[in-house]
PDB file of C-alpha atoms in Angstrom:
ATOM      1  CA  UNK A  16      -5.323  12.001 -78.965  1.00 40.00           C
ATOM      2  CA  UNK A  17      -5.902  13.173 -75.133  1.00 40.00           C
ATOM      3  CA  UNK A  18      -4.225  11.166 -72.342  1.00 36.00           C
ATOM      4  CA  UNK A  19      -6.785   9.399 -70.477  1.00 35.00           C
ATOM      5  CA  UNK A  20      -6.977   9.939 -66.882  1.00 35.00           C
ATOM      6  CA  UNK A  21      -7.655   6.144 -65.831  1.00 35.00           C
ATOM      7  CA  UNK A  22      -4.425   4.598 -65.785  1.00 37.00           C
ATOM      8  CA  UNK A  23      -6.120   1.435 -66.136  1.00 38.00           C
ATOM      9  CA  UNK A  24      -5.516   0.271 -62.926  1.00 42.00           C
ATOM     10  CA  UNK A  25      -8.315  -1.161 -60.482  1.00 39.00           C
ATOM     11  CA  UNK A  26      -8.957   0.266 -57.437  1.00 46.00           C
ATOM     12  CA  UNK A  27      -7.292  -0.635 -54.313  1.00 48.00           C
ATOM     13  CA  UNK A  28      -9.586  -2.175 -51.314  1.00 45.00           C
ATOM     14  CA  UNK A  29      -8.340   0.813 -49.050  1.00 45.00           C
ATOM     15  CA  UNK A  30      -9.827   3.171 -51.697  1.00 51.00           C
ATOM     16  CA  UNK A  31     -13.304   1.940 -51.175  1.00 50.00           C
ATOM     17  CA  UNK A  32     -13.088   1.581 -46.990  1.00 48.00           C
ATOM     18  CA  UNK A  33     -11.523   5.082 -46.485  1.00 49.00           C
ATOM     19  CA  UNK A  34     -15.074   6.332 -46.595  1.00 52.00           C
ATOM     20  CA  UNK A  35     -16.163   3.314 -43.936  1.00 48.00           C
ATOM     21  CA  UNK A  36     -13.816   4.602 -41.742  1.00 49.00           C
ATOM     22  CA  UNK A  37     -14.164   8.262 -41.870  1.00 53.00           C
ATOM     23  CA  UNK A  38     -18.013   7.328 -41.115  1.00 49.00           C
ATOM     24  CA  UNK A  39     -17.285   4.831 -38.812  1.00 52.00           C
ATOM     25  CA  UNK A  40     -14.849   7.466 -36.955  1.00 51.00           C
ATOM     26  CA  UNK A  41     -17.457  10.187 -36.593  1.00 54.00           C
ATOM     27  CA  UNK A  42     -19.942   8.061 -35.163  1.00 52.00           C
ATOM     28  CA  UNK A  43     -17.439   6.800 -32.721  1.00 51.00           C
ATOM     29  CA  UNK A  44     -16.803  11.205 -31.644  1.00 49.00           C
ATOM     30  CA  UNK A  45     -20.577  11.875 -31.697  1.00 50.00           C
ATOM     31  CA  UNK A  46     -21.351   8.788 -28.902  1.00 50.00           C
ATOM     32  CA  UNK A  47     -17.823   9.862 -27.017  1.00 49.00           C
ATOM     33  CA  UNK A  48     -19.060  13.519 -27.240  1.00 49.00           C
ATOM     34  CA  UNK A  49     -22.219  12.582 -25.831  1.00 47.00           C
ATOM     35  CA  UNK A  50     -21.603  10.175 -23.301  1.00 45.00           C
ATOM     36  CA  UNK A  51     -18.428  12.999 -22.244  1.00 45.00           C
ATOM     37  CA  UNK A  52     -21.197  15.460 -22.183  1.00 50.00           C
ATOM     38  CA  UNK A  53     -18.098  17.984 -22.219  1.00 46.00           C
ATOM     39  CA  UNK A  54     -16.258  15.996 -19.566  1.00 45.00           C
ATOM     40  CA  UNK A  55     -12.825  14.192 -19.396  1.00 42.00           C
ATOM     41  CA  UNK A  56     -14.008  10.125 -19.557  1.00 38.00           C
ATOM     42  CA  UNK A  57     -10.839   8.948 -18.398  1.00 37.00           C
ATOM     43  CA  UNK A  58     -10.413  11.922 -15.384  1.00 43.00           C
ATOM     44  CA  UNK A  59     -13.432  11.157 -14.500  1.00 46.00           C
ATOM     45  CA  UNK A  60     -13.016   7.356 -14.054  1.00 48.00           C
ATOM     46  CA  UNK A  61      -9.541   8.391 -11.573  1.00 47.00           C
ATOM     47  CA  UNK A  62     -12.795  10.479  -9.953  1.00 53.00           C
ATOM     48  CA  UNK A  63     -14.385   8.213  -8.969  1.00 65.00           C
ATOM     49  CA  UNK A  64     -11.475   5.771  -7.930  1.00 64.00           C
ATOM     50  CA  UNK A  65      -9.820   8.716  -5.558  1.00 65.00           C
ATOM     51  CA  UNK A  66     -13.796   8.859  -4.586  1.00 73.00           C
ATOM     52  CA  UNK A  67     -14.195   5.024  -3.559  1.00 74.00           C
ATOM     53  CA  UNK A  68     -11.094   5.144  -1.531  1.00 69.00           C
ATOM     54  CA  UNK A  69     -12.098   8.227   0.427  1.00 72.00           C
ATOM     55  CA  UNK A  70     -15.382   6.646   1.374  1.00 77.00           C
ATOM     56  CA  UNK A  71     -13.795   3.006   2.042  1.00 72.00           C
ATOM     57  CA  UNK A  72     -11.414   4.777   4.546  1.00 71.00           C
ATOM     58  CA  UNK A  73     -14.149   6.455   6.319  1.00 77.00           C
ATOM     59  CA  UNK A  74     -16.490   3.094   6.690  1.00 78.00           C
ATOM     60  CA  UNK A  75     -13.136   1.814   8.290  1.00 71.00           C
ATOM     61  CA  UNK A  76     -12.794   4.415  10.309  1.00 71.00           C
ATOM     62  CA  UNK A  77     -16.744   4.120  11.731  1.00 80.00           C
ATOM     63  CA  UNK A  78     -15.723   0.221  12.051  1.00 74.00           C
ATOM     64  CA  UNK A  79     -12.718   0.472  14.012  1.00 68.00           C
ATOM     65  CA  UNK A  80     -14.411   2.843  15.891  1.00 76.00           C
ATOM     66  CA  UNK A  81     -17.309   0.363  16.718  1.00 79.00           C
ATOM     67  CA  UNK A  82     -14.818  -2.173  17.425  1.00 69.00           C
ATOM     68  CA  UNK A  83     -12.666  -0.397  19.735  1.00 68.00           C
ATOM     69  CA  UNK A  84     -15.898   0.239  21.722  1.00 76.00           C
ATOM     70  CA  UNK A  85     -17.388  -3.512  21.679  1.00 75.00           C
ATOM     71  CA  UNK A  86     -14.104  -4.366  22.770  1.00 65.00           C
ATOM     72  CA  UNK A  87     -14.064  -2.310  25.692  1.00 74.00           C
ATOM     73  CA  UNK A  88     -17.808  -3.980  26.467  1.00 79.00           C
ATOM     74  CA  UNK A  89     -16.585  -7.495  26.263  1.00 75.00           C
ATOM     75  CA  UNK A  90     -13.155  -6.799  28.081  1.00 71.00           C
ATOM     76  CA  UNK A  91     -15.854  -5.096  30.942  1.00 80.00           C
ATOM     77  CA  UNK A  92     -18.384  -7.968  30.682  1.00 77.00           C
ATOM     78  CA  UNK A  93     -14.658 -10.594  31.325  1.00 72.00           C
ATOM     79  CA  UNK A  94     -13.395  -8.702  33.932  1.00 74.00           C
ATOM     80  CA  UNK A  95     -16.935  -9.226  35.965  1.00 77.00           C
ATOM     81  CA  UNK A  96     -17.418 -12.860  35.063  1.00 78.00           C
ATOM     82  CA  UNK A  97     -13.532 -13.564  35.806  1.00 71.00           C
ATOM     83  CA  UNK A  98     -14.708 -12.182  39.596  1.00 77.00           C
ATOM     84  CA  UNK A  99     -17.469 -14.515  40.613  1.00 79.00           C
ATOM     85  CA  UNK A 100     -15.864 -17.155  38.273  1.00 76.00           C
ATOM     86  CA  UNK A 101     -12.808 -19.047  38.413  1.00 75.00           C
ATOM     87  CA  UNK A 102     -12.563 -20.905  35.094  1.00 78.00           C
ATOM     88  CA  UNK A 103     -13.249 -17.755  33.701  1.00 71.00           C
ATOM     89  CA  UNK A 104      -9.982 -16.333  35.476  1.00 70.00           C
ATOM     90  CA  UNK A 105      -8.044 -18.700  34.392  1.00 73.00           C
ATOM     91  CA  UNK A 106      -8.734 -18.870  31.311  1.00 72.00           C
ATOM     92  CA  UNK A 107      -8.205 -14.664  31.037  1.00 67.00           C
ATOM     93  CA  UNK A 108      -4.583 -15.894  32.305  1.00 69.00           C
ATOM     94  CA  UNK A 109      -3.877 -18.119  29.783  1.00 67.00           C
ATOM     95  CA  UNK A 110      -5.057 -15.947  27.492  1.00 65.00           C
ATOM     96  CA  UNK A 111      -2.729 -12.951  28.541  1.00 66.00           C
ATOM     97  CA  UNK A 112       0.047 -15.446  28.372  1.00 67.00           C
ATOM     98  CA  UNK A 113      -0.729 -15.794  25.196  1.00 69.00           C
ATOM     99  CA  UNK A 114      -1.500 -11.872  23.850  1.00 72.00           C
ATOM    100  CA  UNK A 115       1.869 -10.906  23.791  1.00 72.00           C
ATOM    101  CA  UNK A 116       3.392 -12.785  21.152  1.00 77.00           C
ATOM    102  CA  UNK A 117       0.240 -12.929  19.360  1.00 80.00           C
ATOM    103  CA  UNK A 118       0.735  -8.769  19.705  1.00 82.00           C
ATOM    104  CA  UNK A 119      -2.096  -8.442  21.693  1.00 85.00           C
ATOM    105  CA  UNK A 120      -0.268  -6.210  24.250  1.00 90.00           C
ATOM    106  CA  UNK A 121       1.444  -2.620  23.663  1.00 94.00           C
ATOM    107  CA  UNK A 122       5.215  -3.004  23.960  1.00 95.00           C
ATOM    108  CA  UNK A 123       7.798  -0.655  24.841  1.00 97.00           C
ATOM    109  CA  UNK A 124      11.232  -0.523  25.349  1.00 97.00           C
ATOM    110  CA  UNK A 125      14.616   0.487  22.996  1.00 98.00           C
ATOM    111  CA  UNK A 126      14.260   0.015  19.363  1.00 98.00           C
ATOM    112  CA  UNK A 127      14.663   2.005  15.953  1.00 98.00           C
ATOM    113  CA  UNK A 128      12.414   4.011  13.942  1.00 98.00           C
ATOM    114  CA  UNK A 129      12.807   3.571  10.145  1.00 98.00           C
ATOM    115  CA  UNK A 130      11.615   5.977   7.619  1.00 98.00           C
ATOM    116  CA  UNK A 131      11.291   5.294   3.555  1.00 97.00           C
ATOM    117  CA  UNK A 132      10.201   7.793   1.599  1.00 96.00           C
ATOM    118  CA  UNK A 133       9.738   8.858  -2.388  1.00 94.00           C
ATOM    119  CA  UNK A 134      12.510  10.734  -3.890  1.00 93.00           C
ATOM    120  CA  UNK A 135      11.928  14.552  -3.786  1.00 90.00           C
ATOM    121  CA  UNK A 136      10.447  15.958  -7.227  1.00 85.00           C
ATOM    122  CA  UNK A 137      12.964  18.745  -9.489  1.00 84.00           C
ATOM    123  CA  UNK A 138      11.649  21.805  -9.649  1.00 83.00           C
ATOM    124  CA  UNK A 139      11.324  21.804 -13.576  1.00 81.00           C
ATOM    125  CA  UNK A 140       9.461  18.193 -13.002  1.00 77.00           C
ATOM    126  CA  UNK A 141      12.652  16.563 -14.792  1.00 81.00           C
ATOM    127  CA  UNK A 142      14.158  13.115 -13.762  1.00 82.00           C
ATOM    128  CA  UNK A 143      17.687  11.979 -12.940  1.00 80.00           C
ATOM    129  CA  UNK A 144      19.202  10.369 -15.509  1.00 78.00           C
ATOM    130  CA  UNK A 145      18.130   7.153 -16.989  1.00 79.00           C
ATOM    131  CA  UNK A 146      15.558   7.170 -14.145  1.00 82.00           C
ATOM    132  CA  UNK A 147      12.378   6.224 -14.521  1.00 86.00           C
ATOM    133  CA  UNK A 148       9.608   7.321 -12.527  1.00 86.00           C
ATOM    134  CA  UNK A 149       9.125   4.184 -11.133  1.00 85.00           C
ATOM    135  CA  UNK A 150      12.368   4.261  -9.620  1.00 88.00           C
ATOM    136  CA  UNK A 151      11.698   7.054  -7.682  1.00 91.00           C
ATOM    137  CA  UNK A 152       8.802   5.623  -5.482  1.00 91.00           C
ATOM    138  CA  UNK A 153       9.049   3.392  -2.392  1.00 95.00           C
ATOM    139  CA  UNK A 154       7.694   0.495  -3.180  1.00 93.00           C
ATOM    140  CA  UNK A 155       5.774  -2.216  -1.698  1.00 92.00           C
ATOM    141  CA  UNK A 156       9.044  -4.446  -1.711  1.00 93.00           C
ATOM    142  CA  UNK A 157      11.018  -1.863  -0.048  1.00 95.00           C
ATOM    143  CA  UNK A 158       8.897  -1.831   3.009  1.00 96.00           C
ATOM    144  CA  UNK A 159       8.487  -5.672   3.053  1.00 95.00           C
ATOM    145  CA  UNK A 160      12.437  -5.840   3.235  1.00 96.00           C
ATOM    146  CA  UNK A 161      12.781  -3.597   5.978  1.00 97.00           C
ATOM    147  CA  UNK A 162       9.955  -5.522   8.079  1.00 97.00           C
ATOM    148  CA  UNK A 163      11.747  -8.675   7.394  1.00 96.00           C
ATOM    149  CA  UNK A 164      14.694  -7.604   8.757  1.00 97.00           C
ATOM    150  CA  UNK A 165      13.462  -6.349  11.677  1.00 98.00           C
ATOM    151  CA  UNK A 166      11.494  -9.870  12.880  1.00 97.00           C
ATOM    152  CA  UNK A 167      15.057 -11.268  11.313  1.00 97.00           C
ATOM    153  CA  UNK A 168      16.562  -9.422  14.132  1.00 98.00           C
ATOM    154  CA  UNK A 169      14.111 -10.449  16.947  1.00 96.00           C
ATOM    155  CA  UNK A 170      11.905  -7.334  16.937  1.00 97.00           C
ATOM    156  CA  UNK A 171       9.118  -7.931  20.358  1.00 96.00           C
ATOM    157  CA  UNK A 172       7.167  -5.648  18.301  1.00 96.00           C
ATOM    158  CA  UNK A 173       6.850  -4.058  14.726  1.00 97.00           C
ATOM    159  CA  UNK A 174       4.534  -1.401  13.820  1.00 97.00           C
ATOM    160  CA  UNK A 175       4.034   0.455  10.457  1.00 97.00           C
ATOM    161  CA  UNK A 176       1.984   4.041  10.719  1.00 95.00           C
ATOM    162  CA  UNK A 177       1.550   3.458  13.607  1.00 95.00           C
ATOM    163  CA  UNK A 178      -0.283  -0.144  12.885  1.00 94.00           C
ATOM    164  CA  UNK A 179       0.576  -3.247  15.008  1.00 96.00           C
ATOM    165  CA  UNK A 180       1.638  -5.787  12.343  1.00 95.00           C
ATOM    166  CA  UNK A 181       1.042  -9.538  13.614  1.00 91.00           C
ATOM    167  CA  UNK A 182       1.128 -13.178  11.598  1.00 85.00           C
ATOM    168  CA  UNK A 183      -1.661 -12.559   9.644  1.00 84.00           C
ATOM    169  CA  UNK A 184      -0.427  -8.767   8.808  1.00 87.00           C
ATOM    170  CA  UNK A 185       0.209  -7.986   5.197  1.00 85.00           C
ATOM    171  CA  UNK A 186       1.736  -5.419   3.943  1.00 85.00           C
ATOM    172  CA  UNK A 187       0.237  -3.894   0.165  1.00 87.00           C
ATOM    173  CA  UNK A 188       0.682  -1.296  -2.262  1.00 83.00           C
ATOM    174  CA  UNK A 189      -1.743   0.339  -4.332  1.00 78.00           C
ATOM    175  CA  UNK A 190       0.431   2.520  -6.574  1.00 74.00           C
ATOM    176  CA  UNK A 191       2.998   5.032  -4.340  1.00 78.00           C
ATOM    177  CA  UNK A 192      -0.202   4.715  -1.508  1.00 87.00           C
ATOM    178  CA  UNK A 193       0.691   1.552   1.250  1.00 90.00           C
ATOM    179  CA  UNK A 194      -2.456  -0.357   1.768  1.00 88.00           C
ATOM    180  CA  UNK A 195      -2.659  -2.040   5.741  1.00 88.00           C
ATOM    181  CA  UNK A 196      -5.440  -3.634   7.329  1.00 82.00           C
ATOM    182  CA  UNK A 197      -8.179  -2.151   5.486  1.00 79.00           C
ATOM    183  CA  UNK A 198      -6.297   1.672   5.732  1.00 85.00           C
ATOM    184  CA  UNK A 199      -4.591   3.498   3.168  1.00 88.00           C
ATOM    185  CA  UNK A 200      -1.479   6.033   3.973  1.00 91.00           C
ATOM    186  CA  UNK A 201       0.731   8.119   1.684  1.00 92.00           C
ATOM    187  CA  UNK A 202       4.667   8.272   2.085  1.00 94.00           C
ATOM    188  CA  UNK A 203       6.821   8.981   4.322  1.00 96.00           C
ATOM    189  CA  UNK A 204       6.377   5.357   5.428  1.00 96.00           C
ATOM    190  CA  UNK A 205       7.668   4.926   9.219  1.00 97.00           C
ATOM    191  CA  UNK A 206       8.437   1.523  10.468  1.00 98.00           C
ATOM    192  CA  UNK A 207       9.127   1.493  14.503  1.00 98.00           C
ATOM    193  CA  UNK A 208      10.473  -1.361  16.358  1.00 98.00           C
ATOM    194  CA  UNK A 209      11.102  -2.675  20.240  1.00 98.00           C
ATOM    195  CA  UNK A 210      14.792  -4.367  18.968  1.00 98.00           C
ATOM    196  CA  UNK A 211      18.185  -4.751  19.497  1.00 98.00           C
ATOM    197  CA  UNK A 212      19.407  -1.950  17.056  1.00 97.00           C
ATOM    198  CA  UNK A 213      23.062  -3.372  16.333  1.00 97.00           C
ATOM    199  CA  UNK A 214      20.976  -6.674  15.686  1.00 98.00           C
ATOM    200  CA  UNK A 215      18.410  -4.605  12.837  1.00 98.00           C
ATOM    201  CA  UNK A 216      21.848  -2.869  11.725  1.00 97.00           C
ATOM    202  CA  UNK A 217      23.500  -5.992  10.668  1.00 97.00           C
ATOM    203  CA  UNK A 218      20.099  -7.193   8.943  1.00 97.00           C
ATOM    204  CA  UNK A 219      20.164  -4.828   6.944  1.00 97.00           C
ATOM    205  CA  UNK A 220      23.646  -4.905   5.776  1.00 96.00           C
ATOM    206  CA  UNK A 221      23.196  -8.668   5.117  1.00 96.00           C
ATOM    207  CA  UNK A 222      19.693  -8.489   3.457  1.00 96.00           C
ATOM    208  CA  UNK A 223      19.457  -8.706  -0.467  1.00 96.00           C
ATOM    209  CA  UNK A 224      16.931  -6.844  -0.746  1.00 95.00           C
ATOM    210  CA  UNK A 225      17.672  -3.880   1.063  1.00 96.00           C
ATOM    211  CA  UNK A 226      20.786  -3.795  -0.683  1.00 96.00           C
ATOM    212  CA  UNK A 227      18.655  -3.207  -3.787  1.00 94.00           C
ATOM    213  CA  UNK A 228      16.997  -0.431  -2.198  1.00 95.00           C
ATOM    214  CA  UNK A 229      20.314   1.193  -1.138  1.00 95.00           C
ATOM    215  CA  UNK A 230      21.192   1.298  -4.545  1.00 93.00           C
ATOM    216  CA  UNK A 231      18.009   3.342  -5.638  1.00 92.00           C
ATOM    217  CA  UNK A 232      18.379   5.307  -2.267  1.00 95.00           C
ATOM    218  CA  UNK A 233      22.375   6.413  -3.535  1.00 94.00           C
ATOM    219  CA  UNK A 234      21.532   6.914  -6.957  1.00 91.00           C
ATOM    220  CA  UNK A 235      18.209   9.042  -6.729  1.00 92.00           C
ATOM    221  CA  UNK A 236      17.707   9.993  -3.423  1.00 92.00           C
ATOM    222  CA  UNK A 237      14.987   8.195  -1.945  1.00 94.00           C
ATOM    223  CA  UNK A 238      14.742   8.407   1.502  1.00 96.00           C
ATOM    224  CA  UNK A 239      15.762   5.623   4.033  1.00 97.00           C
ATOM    225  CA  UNK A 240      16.672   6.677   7.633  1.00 97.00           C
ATOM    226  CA  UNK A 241      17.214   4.237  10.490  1.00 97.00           C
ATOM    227  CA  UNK A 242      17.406   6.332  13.985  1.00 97.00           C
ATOM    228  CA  UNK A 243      18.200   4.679  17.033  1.00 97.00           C
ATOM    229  CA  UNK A 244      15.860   5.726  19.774  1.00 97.00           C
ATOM    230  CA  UNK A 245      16.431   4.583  23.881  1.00 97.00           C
ATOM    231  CA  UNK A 246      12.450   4.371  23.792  1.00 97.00           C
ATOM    232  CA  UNK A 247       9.922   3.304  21.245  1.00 98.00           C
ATOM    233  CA  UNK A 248       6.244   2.370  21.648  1.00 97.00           C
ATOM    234  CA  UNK A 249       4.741  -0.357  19.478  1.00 97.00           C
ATOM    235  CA  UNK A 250       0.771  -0.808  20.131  1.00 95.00           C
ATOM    236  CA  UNK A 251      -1.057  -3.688  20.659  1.00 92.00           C
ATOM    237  CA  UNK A 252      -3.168  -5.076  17.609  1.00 90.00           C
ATOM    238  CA  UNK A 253      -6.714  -3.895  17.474  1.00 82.00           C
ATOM    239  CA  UNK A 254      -8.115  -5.272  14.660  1.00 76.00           C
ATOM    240  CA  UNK A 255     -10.235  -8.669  13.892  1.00 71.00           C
ATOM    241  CA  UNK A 256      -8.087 -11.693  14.028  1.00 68.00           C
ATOM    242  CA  UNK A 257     -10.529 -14.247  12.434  1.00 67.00           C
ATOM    243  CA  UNK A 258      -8.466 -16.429   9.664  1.00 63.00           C
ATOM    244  CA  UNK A 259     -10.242 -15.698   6.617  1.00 62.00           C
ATOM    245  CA  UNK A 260      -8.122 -17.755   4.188  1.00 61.00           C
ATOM    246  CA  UNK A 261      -5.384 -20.552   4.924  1.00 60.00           C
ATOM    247  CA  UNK A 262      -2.987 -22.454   2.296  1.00 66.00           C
ATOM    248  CA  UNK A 263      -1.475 -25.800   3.508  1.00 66.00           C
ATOM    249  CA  UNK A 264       1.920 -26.716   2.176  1.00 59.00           C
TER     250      UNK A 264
END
């Protein structure tokens, strides 16, 4: 007698939903093909990030531009009104008394300029051993420690690119990009200070978190310069200073 082919056996639930999810799976490439319309989806979503940041950048830069001129008008409209009226003079003195530790006033004077930068790329794109790419970036940490440390030392003034930082000042990443007051920069990060520089020198040594970031800087050579300089100019704050948000405790 023939062997039967049917073993008997009854079939298995994955026998009867392979053909569910082979159709399942080809309508799911038809509406990716379509809505791709021969386009990268994902690329095309980093688009339109890299996109949004461009354009936010420029409406800052038309803002601060605005600003710095209304500021100009109102410092104009003072300066009259402080002339035919003494309350209003005194109360521009008060308020000058008051600009320069709110930062408020350009400083200059002897101080340090700081530099942190990303690790340098291999040539054959390869990383240092049991490195990850994430330890080759500065990171948003890094540049925090190194501000603390210079107010730690009694910094009259601390600037990063170039931007005044005050109280309210806070300083962001957004991946290997440093986000500050509504601007964006890439690395080399500079951080420039009116200080004591044998005060910032033993802040450093004694701060944590630098340490931290020494130990990244030795092992895969990130960048972290601190040069002495007999003159450095910090500039005054420019930007809004209403208190949006406030925490008590």
């Amino acid at each position: 007698m023939p062997r039967s082919l049917w073993t008997g056996r009854r079939p298995s639930p994955w026998s009867a939903l392979v053909p569910v999810v082979a159709v399942a799976a080809g309508l799911l490439f038809a509406t990716s093909g379509r809505t791709a319309q021969g386009s990268d989806l994902r690329a095309g979503e980093i688009t339109q990030l890299s996109q949004l940041i461009e354009e936010r950048d420029a409406a800052v830069a038309r803002q601060e531009r605005q600003l710095a001129g209304l500021q100009g008008d109102v410092q104009s409209l003072t300066d009259e009104a402080a002339k035919r009226d003494s309350a209003v003079a005194t109360a521009r003195e008060l308020g000058a008394t008051g600009g320069f530790a709110a930062g408020l006033i350009p400083v200059t004077g002897a101080g340090v300029v700081i530099t942190l930068d990303d690790a340098p790329q291999r040539p054959d794109g390869s990383l240092p051993g049991g490195a990850r790419a994430d330890d080759l970036v500065i990171h948003q940490s890094d540049v925090q420690a190194v501000v603390n440390a210079l107010w730690a030392a009694g910094a009259d003034g601390v600037s990063v690119m170039d931007q005044r930082l005050i109280s309210t000042s806070a300083v962001r990443c957004v991946g290997n990009t440093l986000l500050l007051q509504g601007r964006t920069y890439s690395p080399p990060f500079v951080v420039s200070a009116v200080v004591d520089a044998a005060a910032v020198e033993a802040e450093l040594d004694g701060s944590p978190q630098v340490r931290v970031f020494q130990q990244a800087v030795d092992s895969y050579g990130l960048t972290f310069e601190v040069r002495e300089r007999p003159e450095v100019a910090v500039p005054a704050y420019d930007g809004g200073l209403t208190l949006q948000y406030a925490v008590a405790g």
